Tab-separated table of C-alpha atoms and ligand atoms in Angstrom:
chain	number	residue	atom	x	y	z
G	1	GLY	CA	69.130	-7.336	39.875
G	2	PRO	CA	68.897	-4.625	37.209
G	3	ALA	CA	65.768	-2.426	37.026
G	4	ALA	CA	63.059	-3.744	34.714
G	5	SER	CA	63.111	-2.234	31.269
G	6	GLY	CA	60.583	-1.991	28.486
G	7	ILE	CA	58.374	0.460	26.616
G	8	GLN	CA	58.172	4.072	27.797
G	9	ASP	CA	56.163	5.551	24.904
G	10	ILE	CA	54.680	4.198	21.655
G	11	ALA	CA	52.994	5.829	18.623
G	12	PHE	CA	51.967	4.875	15.088
G	13	ALA	CA	51.674	6.450	11.646
G	14	THR	CA	50.188	5.111	8.421
G	15	GLY	CA	49.690	5.857	4.728
G	16	HIS	CA	47.605	8.615	3.166
G	17	TYR	CA	44.867	6.402	1.682
G	18	SER	CA	42.445	3.780	2.968
G	19	PHE	CA	40.796	1.153	0.782
G	20	ASP	CA	37.710	-0.698	1.988
G	21	LEU	CA	37.787	-4.418	1.146
G	22	ALA	CA	34.120	-4.102	0.117
G	23	HIS	CA	35.409	-2.544	-3.153
G	24	LEU	CA	37.696	-5.520	-3.741
G	25	ALA	CA	34.964	-8.074	-2.984
G	26	GLU	CA	32.557	-6.246	-5.307
G	27	LYS	CA	35.078	-6.292	-8.154
G	28	GLN	CA	35.703	-9.996	-7.538
G	29	GLY	CA	31.975	-10.747	-7.320
G	30	ILE	CA	32.314	-12.391	-3.902
G	31	ASP	CA	30.671	-11.883	-0.501
G	32	VAL	CA	32.576	-9.196	1.430
G	33	ASN	CA	32.066	-11.253	4.594
G	34	LYS	CA	34.863	-13.509	3.402
G	35	TYR	CA	37.052	-10.522	4.280
G	36	TYR	CA	35.120	-8.792	7.075
G	37	ILE	CA	34.432	-12.067	8.935
G	38	GLY	CA	36.449	-14.857	7.263
G	39	ILE	CA	39.876	-13.201	7.508
G	40	GLY	CA	38.787	-10.445	9.925
G	41	GLN	CA	39.896	-7.430	7.864
G	42	GLU	CA	37.911	-4.312	6.884
G	43	LYS	CA	40.321	-1.893	5.236
G	44	MET	CA	43.924	-1.516	4.198
G	45	SER	CA	46.138	1.540	4.315
G	46	LEU	CA	48.080	2.512	1.203
G	47	PRO	CA	50.973	4.944	1.003
G	48	ALA	CA	50.764	7.846	-1.439
G	49	GLU	CA	53.412	8.162	-4.130
G	50	ASP	CA	55.387	10.523	-1.850
G	51	GLU	CA	55.269	8.224	1.201
G	52	ASP	CA	57.308	5.164	2.143
G	53	ILE	CA	58.692	3.394	5.220
G	54	VAL	CA	60.962	6.374	5.910
G	55	THR	CA	58.213	9.033	5.880
G	56	MET	CA	55.869	6.848	7.959
G	57	GLY	CA	58.656	5.850	10.357
G	58	ALA	CA	59.800	9.466	10.765
G	59	ALA	CA	56.223	10.664	11.406
G	60	ALA	CA	55.777	8.086	14.196
G	61	ALA	CA	59.237	8.707	15.687
G	62	GLN	CA	58.803	12.500	15.598
G	63	ARG	CA	55.976	12.224	18.108
G	64	ILE	CA	58.114	10.081	20.435
G	65	ILE	CA	60.930	12.664	20.263
G	66	ASP	CA	58.521	15.606	20.727
G	67	ARG	CA	57.368	14.127	24.028
G	68	ASN	CA	60.592	12.570	25.361
G	69	GLY	CA	63.422	14.554	23.806
G	70	THR	CA	66.607	12.863	22.631
G	71	ASP	CA	68.458	12.649	25.974
G	72	GLY	CA	69.867	9.172	26.524
G	73	ILE	CA	69.062	7.920	23.009
G	74	ARG	CA	72.281	6.419	21.648
G	75	THR	CA	70.785	3.766	19.370
G	76	LEU	CA	68.128	3.840	16.632
G	77	LEU	CA	66.935	0.479	15.319
G	78	PHE	CA	64.781	0.453	12.165
G	79	ALA	CA	63.017	-2.854	11.526
G	80	THR	CA	61.552	-3.486	8.082
G	81	GLU	CA	61.127	-6.058	5.343
G	82	SER	CA	60.281	-3.433	2.724
G	83	GLY	CA	63.708	-1.818	2.670
G	84	ILE	CA	64.337	1.073	0.273
G	85	ASP	CA	68.068	0.441	-0.127
G	86	GLN	CA	70.203	-2.708	-0.092
G	87	SER	CA	72.974	-0.994	1.848
G	88	LYS	CA	71.962	2.110	3.783
G	89	SER	CA	69.644	1.739	6.767
G	90	ALA	CA	66.256	3.434	6.449
G	91	GLY	CA	66.992	4.559	10.015
G	92	VAL	CA	69.745	6.886	8.824
G	93	TYR	CA	67.257	8.809	6.656
G	94	VAL	CA	64.997	9.106	9.718
G	95	HIS	CA	67.979	10.197	11.811
G	96	GLY	CA	68.545	13.003	9.294
G	97	LEU	CA	64.881	14.013	8.999
G	98	LEU	CA	64.505	14.243	12.798
G	99	ASP	CA	67.876	15.954	13.164
G	100	LEU	CA	68.923	13.507	15.892
G	101	PRO	CA	72.275	13.965	17.655
G	102	ARG	CA	75.237	12.498	15.777
G	103	GLU	CA	76.229	10.393	18.792
G	104	VAL	CA	73.742	7.661	17.861
G	105	ARG	CA	74.333	4.242	16.259
G	106	THR	CA	71.723	3.472	13.600
G	107	ILE	CA	70.998	0.158	11.914
G	108	GLU	CA	68.252	-1.728	10.072
G	109	THR	CA	67.079	-5.162	11.232
G	110	LYS	CA	65.475	-7.745	8.961
G	111	MET	CA	63.771	-11.067	9.506
G	112	ALA	CA	60.341	-10.744	7.891
G	113	CYS	CA	57.676	-9.698	10.415
G	114	TYR	CA	59.897	-10.762	13.331
G	115	GLY	CA	62.346	-7.854	12.721
G	116	GLY	CA	60.541	-5.476	15.098
G	117	ILE	CA	60.520	-7.873	18.044
G	118	GLY	CA	64.135	-8.803	17.256
G	119	ALA	CA	64.953	-5.074	17.490
G	120	LEU	CA	63.042	-4.798	20.781
G	121	GLN	CA	65.070	-7.668	22.266
G	122	MET	CA	68.332	-6.050	21.113
G	123	ALA	CA	67.198	-2.763	22.637
G	124	LEU	CA	66.505	-4.495	25.970
G	125	GLY	CA	70.036	-5.925	25.865
G	126	ILE	CA	71.526	-2.454	25.321
G	127	VAL	CA	69.510	-0.982	28.195
G	128	ALA	CA	70.428	-3.897	30.497
G	129	ARG	CA	74.102	-3.159	29.813
G	130	ASN	CA	73.697	0.531	30.574
G	131	PRO	CA	70.398	1.545	32.225
G	132	GLU	CA	71.121	5.223	31.441
G	133	GLU	CA	70.728	4.557	27.734
G	134	LYS	CA	67.501	4.619	25.726
G	135	VAL	CA	66.819	3.023	22.354
G	136	LEU	CA	64.475	4.420	19.713
G	137	VAL	CA	62.918	1.561	17.746
G	138	ILE	CA	60.932	1.983	14.528
G	139	ALA	CA	59.062	-0.840	12.791
G	140	ALA	CA	57.655	0.157	9.388
G	141	ASP	CA	56.406	-1.775	6.377
G	142	VAL	CA	54.336	-1.657	3.249
G	143	ALA	CA	52.792	-5.098	2.625
G	144	ARG	CA	52.265	-5.828	-1.059
G	145	TYR	CA	51.084	-8.939	-2.853
G	146	ASP	CA	50.272	-9.464	-6.509
G	147	LEU	CA	46.829	-8.445	-7.728
G	148	GLU	CA	44.304	-11.276	-7.896
G	149	THR	CA	46.129	-13.523	-5.426
G	150	SER	CA	45.002	-14.875	-2.037
G	151	GLY	CA	47.292	-12.398	-0.292
G	152	GLU	CA	45.787	-9.321	-2.022
G	153	PRO	CA	43.158	-8.549	0.679
G	154	THR	CA	45.869	-8.730	3.362
G	155	GLN	CA	47.989	-5.827	2.063
G	156	GLY	CA	48.509	-2.750	4.249
G	157	ALA	CA	50.973	-0.152	5.535
G	158	ALA	CA	51.990	1.373	8.869
G	159	ALA	CA	54.879	2.347	11.109
G	160	VAL	CA	55.212	2.117	14.878
G	161	ALA	CA	57.885	3.927	16.893
G	162	PHE	CA	58.643	3.283	20.558
G	163	LEU	CA	61.175	4.156	23.190
G	164	VAL	CA	62.875	1.401	25.204
G	165	GLN	CA	64.353	2.369	28.571
G	166	ALA	CA	64.811	1.315	32.206
G	167	ASP	CA	61.877	1.807	34.567
G	168	PRO	CA	59.319	2.270	31.787
G	169	ASP	CA	55.891	3.854	32.253
G	170	ILE	CA	53.895	1.589	29.901
G	171	LEU	CA	55.246	-1.981	29.734
G	172	ALA	CA	57.990	-3.749	31.735
G	173	ILE	CA	59.268	-6.805	29.879
G	174	GLU	CA	60.016	-9.991	31.821
G	175	PRO	CA	63.318	-11.781	31.139
G	176	ALA	CA	61.999	-15.192	29.959
G	177	GLN	CA	62.179	-15.668	26.185
G	178	GLY	CA	60.970	-18.521	24.002
G	179	VAL	CA	62.613	-18.571	20.573
G	180	TYR	CA	62.173	-20.829	17.540
G	181	THR	CA	63.804	-20.815	14.088
G	182	LEU	CA	63.112	-23.227	11.214
G	183	ASP	CA	64.218	-22.709	7.605
G	184	VAL	CA	60.908	-22.874	5.687
G	185	GLN	CA	59.850	-21.251	2.412
G	186	ASP	CA	56.359	-19.980	3.316
G	187	PHE	CA	56.685	-16.294	2.359
G	188	TRP	CA	59.580	-14.387	0.807
G	189	ARG	CA	60.374	-11.468	-1.489
G	190	PRO	CA	63.260	-11.722	-3.967
G	191	ASN	CA	65.228	-8.505	-4.636
G	192	TYR	CA	63.696	-8.025	-8.106
G	193	ARG	CA	60.114	-7.984	-6.810
G	194	ASN	CA	57.847	-5.340	-5.263
G	195	THR	CA	55.439	-8.035	-4.173
G	196	ALA	CA	55.957	-10.970	-1.836
G	197	LEU	CA	55.606	-14.580	-2.895
G	198	VAL	CA	53.621	-16.693	-0.459
G	199	ASP	CA	52.372	-20.227	-0.024
G	200	GLY	CA	49.271	-19.058	1.859
G	201	LYS	CA	47.897	-22.223	3.488
G	202	PHE	CA	51.397	-23.521	4.217
G	203	SER	CA	52.295	-20.200	5.877
G	204	VAL	CA	49.352	-20.522	8.260
G	205	GLY	CA	50.572	-23.979	9.337
G	206	ALA	CA	54.167	-22.746	9.642
G	207	TYR	CA	52.956	-19.910	11.906
G	208	LEU	CA	51.056	-22.342	14.162
G	209	ASP	CA	53.988	-24.804	14.373
G	210	ALA	CA	56.332	-21.943	15.273
G	211	LEU	CA	53.917	-20.790	17.988
G	212	VAL	CA	53.974	-24.228	19.602
G	213	GLY	CA	57.777	-24.368	19.337
G	214	ALA	CA	58.308	-20.880	20.818
G	215	TRP	CA	55.772	-21.526	23.599
G	216	HIS	CA	57.533	-24.720	24.759
G	217	ASP	CA	60.902	-22.954	24.642
G	218	TYR	CA	59.403	-20.097	26.680
G	219	ARG	CA	58.161	-22.546	29.329
G	220	ALA	CA	61.514	-24.367	29.344
G	221	HIS	CA	63.294	-21.042	29.997
G	222	GLY	CA	61.432	-19.893	33.087
G	223	GLY	CA	58.263	-18.558	31.460
G	224	VAL	CA	55.093	-18.240	33.562
G	225	ASP	CA	52.084	-20.594	33.377
G	226	PHE	CA	49.532	-20.009	30.643
G	227	ASP	CA	46.941	-19.133	33.323
G	228	ASP	CA	49.132	-16.311	34.644
G	229	ILE	CA	48.928	-14.440	31.320
G	230	ASP	CA	45.954	-12.057	31.111
G	231	TRP	CA	46.127	-10.912	27.462
G	232	PHE	CA	47.610	-12.298	24.276
G	233	CYS	CA	48.998	-10.177	21.543
G	234	TYR	CA	49.867	-12.050	18.322
G	235	HIS	CA	51.382	-11.001	15.022
G	236	GLN	CA	48.294	-10.257	12.899
G	237	PRO	CA	48.889	-10.711	9.146
G	238	PHE	CA	45.062	-10.689	9.205
G	239	THR	CA	43.264	-10.660	12.530
G	240	LYS	CA	41.686	-14.115	12.058
G	241	MET	CA	45.207	-15.576	12.073
G	242	ALA	CA	45.522	-14.553	15.722
G	243	VAL	CA	42.274	-16.402	16.507
G	244	LYS	CA	43.628	-19.576	14.910
G	245	ALA	CA	46.819	-19.092	16.914
G	246	HIS	CA	45.018	-18.617	20.219
G	247	VAL	CA	42.894	-21.722	19.673
G	248	ARG	CA	46.105	-23.674	19.000
G	249	LEU	CA	47.914	-22.274	22.053
G	250	THR	CA	45.000	-22.963	24.405
G	251	GLU	CA	44.965	-26.563	23.128
G	252	GLU	CA	48.689	-26.821	23.772
G	253	ALA	CA	48.221	-25.409	27.294
G	254	GLY	CA	45.513	-27.993	28.063
G	255	THR	CA	42.648	-25.464	28.362
G	256	PRO	CA	41.224	-25.424	24.817
G	257	LEU	CA	38.997	-22.529	23.735
G	258	GLU	CA	36.417	-22.561	20.926
G	259	LYS	CA	37.000	-20.150	18.044
G	260	ALA	CA	34.346	-17.687	19.237
G	261	ASP	CA	35.771	-17.546	22.765
G	262	ALA	CA	39.307	-17.139	21.462
G	263	ALA	CA	38.095	-14.297	19.202
G	264	ALA	CA	36.379	-12.597	22.168
G	265	ALA	CA	39.521	-12.888	24.324
G	266	LEU	CA	41.651	-11.248	21.616
G	267	ALA	CA	39.123	-8.670	20.377
G	268	PRO	CA	40.711	-5.638	22.116
G	269	THR	CA	43.921	-6.247	20.118
G	270	PHE	CA	42.227	-6.119	16.684
G	271	GLY	CA	40.990	-2.521	16.322
G	272	TYR	CA	43.926	-1.011	14.462
G	273	ASN	CA	45.058	-3.929	12.331
G	274	GLN	CA	41.521	-4.499	10.997
G	275	GLN	CA	41.645	-0.948	9.619
G	276	LEU	CA	45.301	-0.790	8.500
G	277	GLY	CA	45.899	-4.245	7.027
G	278	ASN	CA	49.129	-6.157	7.435
G	279	SER	CA	52.036	-3.941	8.403
G	280	TYR	CA	54.474	-6.847	8.869
G	281	THR	CA	57.032	-5.725	11.519
G	282	ALA	CA	54.632	-3.113	12.943
G	283	SER	CA	51.604	-5.428	13.189
G	284	ILE	CA	52.277	-6.950	16.640
G	285	PHE	CA	52.857	-3.475	18.110
G	286	LEU	CA	49.604	-2.227	16.581
G	287	GLY	CA	47.878	-5.154	18.301
G	288	PHE	CA	49.441	-4.012	21.570
G	289	LEU	CA	48.511	-0.362	20.894
G	290	ALA	CA	44.894	-1.342	20.231
G	291	LEU	CA	44.813	-3.109	23.616
G	292	LEU	CA	46.388	-0.103	25.367
G	293	ASP	CA	44.026	2.349	23.669
G	294	SER	CA	40.924	0.175	24.281
G	295	ASP	CA	38.548	0.781	27.188
G	296	GLN	CA	40.136	-2.062	29.206
G	297	GLU	CA	41.797	-0.923	32.450
G	298	ILE	CA	44.696	-3.331	32.830
G	299	PRO	CA	47.462	-2.026	35.127
G	300	GLY	CA	49.548	-4.855	36.606
G	301	GLU	CA	48.247	-7.360	34.056
G	302	ARG	CA	50.481	-9.643	32.001
G	303	VAL	CA	50.495	-9.533	28.203
G	304	GLY	CA	51.917	-12.483	26.242
G	305	PHE	CA	53.455	-11.541	22.878
G	306	PHE	CA	53.958	-13.903	19.964
G	307	SER	CA	55.928	-12.658	16.989
G	308	TYR	CA	56.166	-14.678	13.768
G	309	GLY	CA	58.456	-13.798	10.871
G	310	SER	CA	58.038	-16.038	7.834
G	311	GLY	CA	61.036	-17.974	6.784
G	312	ALA	CA	60.783	-18.478	9.836
G	313	VAL	CA	61.822	-16.962	13.178
G	314	SER	CA	59.454	-16.562	16.094
G	315	GLU	CA	59.422	-15.591	19.744
G	316	PHE	CA	57.144	-15.673	22.781
G	317	PHE	CA	57.641	-13.410	25.811
G	318	VAL	CA	55.619	-11.534	28.413
G	319	GLY	CA	55.389	-7.938	29.623
G	320	VAL	CA	53.594	-6.338	32.581
G	321	ILE	CA	51.403	-3.251	32.118
G	322	GLN	CA	52.650	-0.504	34.444
G	323	PRO	CA	50.496	1.403	36.961
G	324	GLY	CA	49.478	4.798	35.578
G	325	TYR	CA	50.140	3.657	31.988
G	326	ARG	CA	47.021	5.458	30.742
G	327	ASP	CA	48.650	8.844	31.357
G	328	HIS	CA	51.224	7.948	28.686
G	329	LEU	CA	48.866	6.906	25.862
G	330	ARG	CA	47.868	8.781	22.689
G	331	VAL	CA	44.323	7.531	22.126
G	332	GLN	CA	42.846	10.634	20.441
G	333	GLU	CA	45.967	11.141	18.330
G	334	HIS	CA	45.724	7.554	17.061
G	335	LEU	CA	42.007	7.730	16.259
G	336	GLY	CA	42.694	10.986	14.413
G	337	ILE	CA	45.328	9.276	12.247
G	338	LEU	CA	42.868	6.552	11.231
G	339	ASP	CA	40.147	9.083	10.399
G	340	ALA	CA	42.448	11.390	8.443
G	341	ARG	CA	43.037	8.821	5.705
G	342	GLU	CA	41.513	9.547	2.311
G	343	PRO	CA	39.181	6.709	1.209
G	344	ILE	CA	39.696	5.503	-2.358
G	345	GLY	CA	37.826	3.231	-4.769
G	346	TYR	CA	38.986	0.287	-6.836
G	347	ASP	CA	40.453	2.170	-9.823
G	348	GLN	CA	42.625	4.382	-7.669
G	349	TYR	CA	43.714	1.356	-5.639
G	350	ARG	CA	44.758	-0.382	-8.870
G	351	ALA	CA	46.643	2.701	-10.034
G	352	LEU	CA	48.613	2.825	-6.762
G	353	HIS	CA	49.684	-0.824	-6.955
G	354	PRO	CA	53.312	-0.850	-8.153
G	355	GLY	CA	53.121	-4.131	-10.098
G	356	THR	CA	55.211	-7.236	-9.598
G	357	PHE	CA	58.692	-6.233	-10.669
G	358	VAL	CA	61.051	-3.492	-9.534
G	359	GLU	CA	61.736	-1.123	-12.418
G	360	ALA	CA	65.067	0.675	-12.688
G	361	GLN	CA	64.388	4.412	-12.454
G	362	GLU	CA	67.360	6.546	-11.489
G	363	ASN	CA	65.534	9.883	-11.828
G	364	PHE	CA	61.933	10.824	-11.056
G	365	THR	CA	59.905	13.224	-8.934
G	366	THR	CA	56.713	12.496	-7.013
G	367	GLU	CA	53.547	14.553	-6.750
G	368	ARG	CA	52.676	16.155	-3.408
G	369	ARG	CA	49.947	14.155	-1.648
G	370	THR	CA	50.976	13.330	1.911
G	371	ARG	CA	49.816	15.261	4.968
G	372	SER	CA	52.805	13.880	6.866
G	373	PRO	CA	55.504	16.351	7.957
G	374	PHE	CA	57.888	14.233	5.849
G	375	ARG	CA	57.695	13.611	2.154
G	376	PHE	CA	59.520	11.393	-0.370
G	377	GLU	CA	60.370	13.799	-3.188
G	378	GLY	CA	61.751	11.303	-5.670
G	379	VAL	CA	65.055	9.945	-6.919
G	380	GLU	CA	67.950	11.930	-8.343
G	381	GLU	CA	70.756	9.928	-9.895
G	382	GLY	CA	69.798	6.985	-7.748
G	383	SER	CA	69.626	8.906	-4.457
G	384	ARG	CA	66.337	9.086	-2.610
G	385	LEU	CA	65.346	12.620	-1.623
G	386	TYR	CA	63.089	13.502	1.304
C	401	LIG	N1	31.551	-15.339	5.286
C	401	LIG	C1	32.306	-15.662	6.367
C	401	LIG	N2	33.474	-16.371	6.274
C	401	LIG	C2	33.889	-16.745	5.047
C	401	LIG	C3	33.148	-16.444	3.885
C	401	LIG	C4	31.926	-15.694	4.034
C	401	LIG	N3	31.185	-15.358	2.983
C	401	LIG	N4	33.813	-16.957	2.828
C	401	LIG	C5	34.929	-17.551	3.309
C	401	LIG	N5	34.976	-17.439	4.651
C	401	LIG	C6	36.015	-17.905	5.565
C	401	LIG	C7	36.547	-19.286	5.258
C	401	LIG	O1	35.710	-20.289	5.801
C	401	LIG	C8	37.908	-19.245	5.940
C	401	LIG	O2	37.749	-19.437	7.330
C	401	LIG	P1	38.759	-20.408	8.142
C	401	LIG	O3	40.126	-19.858	7.933
C	401	LIG	O4	38.292	-20.300	9.539
C	401	LIG	O5	38.626	-21.768	7.542
C	401	LIG	C9	38.338	-17.787	5.754
C	401	LIG	O6	37.154	-17.074	5.373
C	401	LIG	C10	39.378	-17.582	4.670
C	401	LIG	O7	38.939	-18.233	3.511
C	401	LIG	P2	39.966	-19.100	2.654
C	401	LIG	O8	40.744	-20.015	3.549
C	401	LIG	O9	39.264	-19.669	1.486
C	401	LIG	O10	40.902	-17.892	2.174
C	401	LIG	P3	42.040	-17.866	1.122
C	401	LIG	O11	42.614	-19.218	0.900
C	401	LIG	O12	41.575	-17.111	-0.069
C	401	LIG	O13	43.086	-16.956	1.887
C	401	LIG	C11	45.142	-17.023	3.097
C	401	LIG	C12	43.643	-17.257	3.167
C	401	LIG	C13	45.777	-18.122	2.224
C	401	LIG	C14	45.721	-17.096	4.502
C	401	LIG	C15	45.399	-15.630	2.456
C	401	LIG	O14	44.819	-14.626	3.220
C	401	LIG	C16	46.854	-15.328	2.253
C	401	LIG	O15	47.520	-15.833	1.352
C	401	LIG	N6	47.420	-14.392	3.093
C	401	LIG	C17	48.801	-13.982	3.003
C	401	LIG	C18	49.710	-14.912	3.776
C	401	LIG	C19	49.528	-14.798	5.255
C	401	LIG	O16	49.131	-13.771	5.777
C	401	LIG	N7	49.849	-15.877	5.996
C	401	LIG	C20	49.748	-15.861	7.437
C	401	LIG	C21	50.857	-16.645	8.091
C	401	LIG	S1	52.447	-16.018	7.529
C	401	LIG	C22	52.690	-14.583	8.477
C	401	LIG	O17	52.048	-14.382	9.447
C	401	LIG	C23	53.739	-13.617	8.022
C	401	LIG	C24	53.087	-12.506	7.291
C	401	LIG	O18	52.812	-11.448	7.866
C	401	LIG	C25	52.792	-12.681	5.868
């Protein structure tokens, strides 16, 4: 059969600022452990005024191109649910900023937080058709909820870029796929809003139901036994959600784990998302990156991935960590990105929040803040300038 394909290289970028949830809890007069322990989140990243999904996505993708070059890349997929234009793909701006060859197809994928895994599956299809080709995938989002809502502590921002190719050095993805779609209204963002609407408790149940559905479909389509999977990497809107998911999946598999044991099993996947907050499409890949960058030595081990996109589309599949994968990681680079963020207090956090509704503004310029090589300069007659 065809050579295995999967992830050759993977990197992340995030926003300029970090905001500790202790400031939010203090303002609200509640115990910060509701956030640190209850939902499992410490900080959120926030983009500066001159950053967005394009600047974060380009910064992550630049590092992939610096290491791998552009040879073989004929497709760029940009997954996001915080799109900056209703028509033009954010990927085309990145294509321009990175000066990629013109012989590349570029599109944006959207299905809430599932868009990144959807793009990965499309990339695998392209590589299966022609193993000489590579696909650059970017997943980037800014997660925003209204102030003083249950979703507020779960905001965040990040981008992940990765290269999909045959014979990969980091992760080879197995063919079995479990998919599950159900039209539910648990989380959505109308075009006139900056912030998402969410039915919080209902969304947690919808996530768990989708997990069970995708798992059974995975097993029905040739997926391996639960016991053959060494690590689990879930979409993490907040890291505690993954714990709830793992408890549910172990029940479904007939080997139920207590909350504390499920949390311990997943702990190596939490490091980045606890510090960055929800990054929607990027979140599952940041869980995977945290596992890769952790002190676990896991060549040859199987990782089960569960992606959930509200609305809702979900998928379960498995990949195998490749021998020698550690030589292809970017551990110090990633820790440096986390540390480089500028911490801010409550007032500055409030000032950065864009409010509920999208305001029409056909001309404006931004102030220089970002340390990223790419910067959003503003809008001129409706065109975004970078
Ligand atoms: N110390 C320790 N734990 C504490 C605590 C304290 N002082 N105070 C509260 N807690 C615990 C609670 O017991 C609770 O634990 P359990 O979940 O284990 O019961 C936990 O903290 C959270 O407390 P609440 O349930 O009261 O929290 P909430 O209702 O204010 O918020 C939420 C929870 C509704 C999920 C909210 O975070 C939210 O709206 N989030 C956005 C929506 C979301 O992320 N949904 C996830 C599924 S949808 C998805 O995955 C797509 C996506 O990316 C959005």
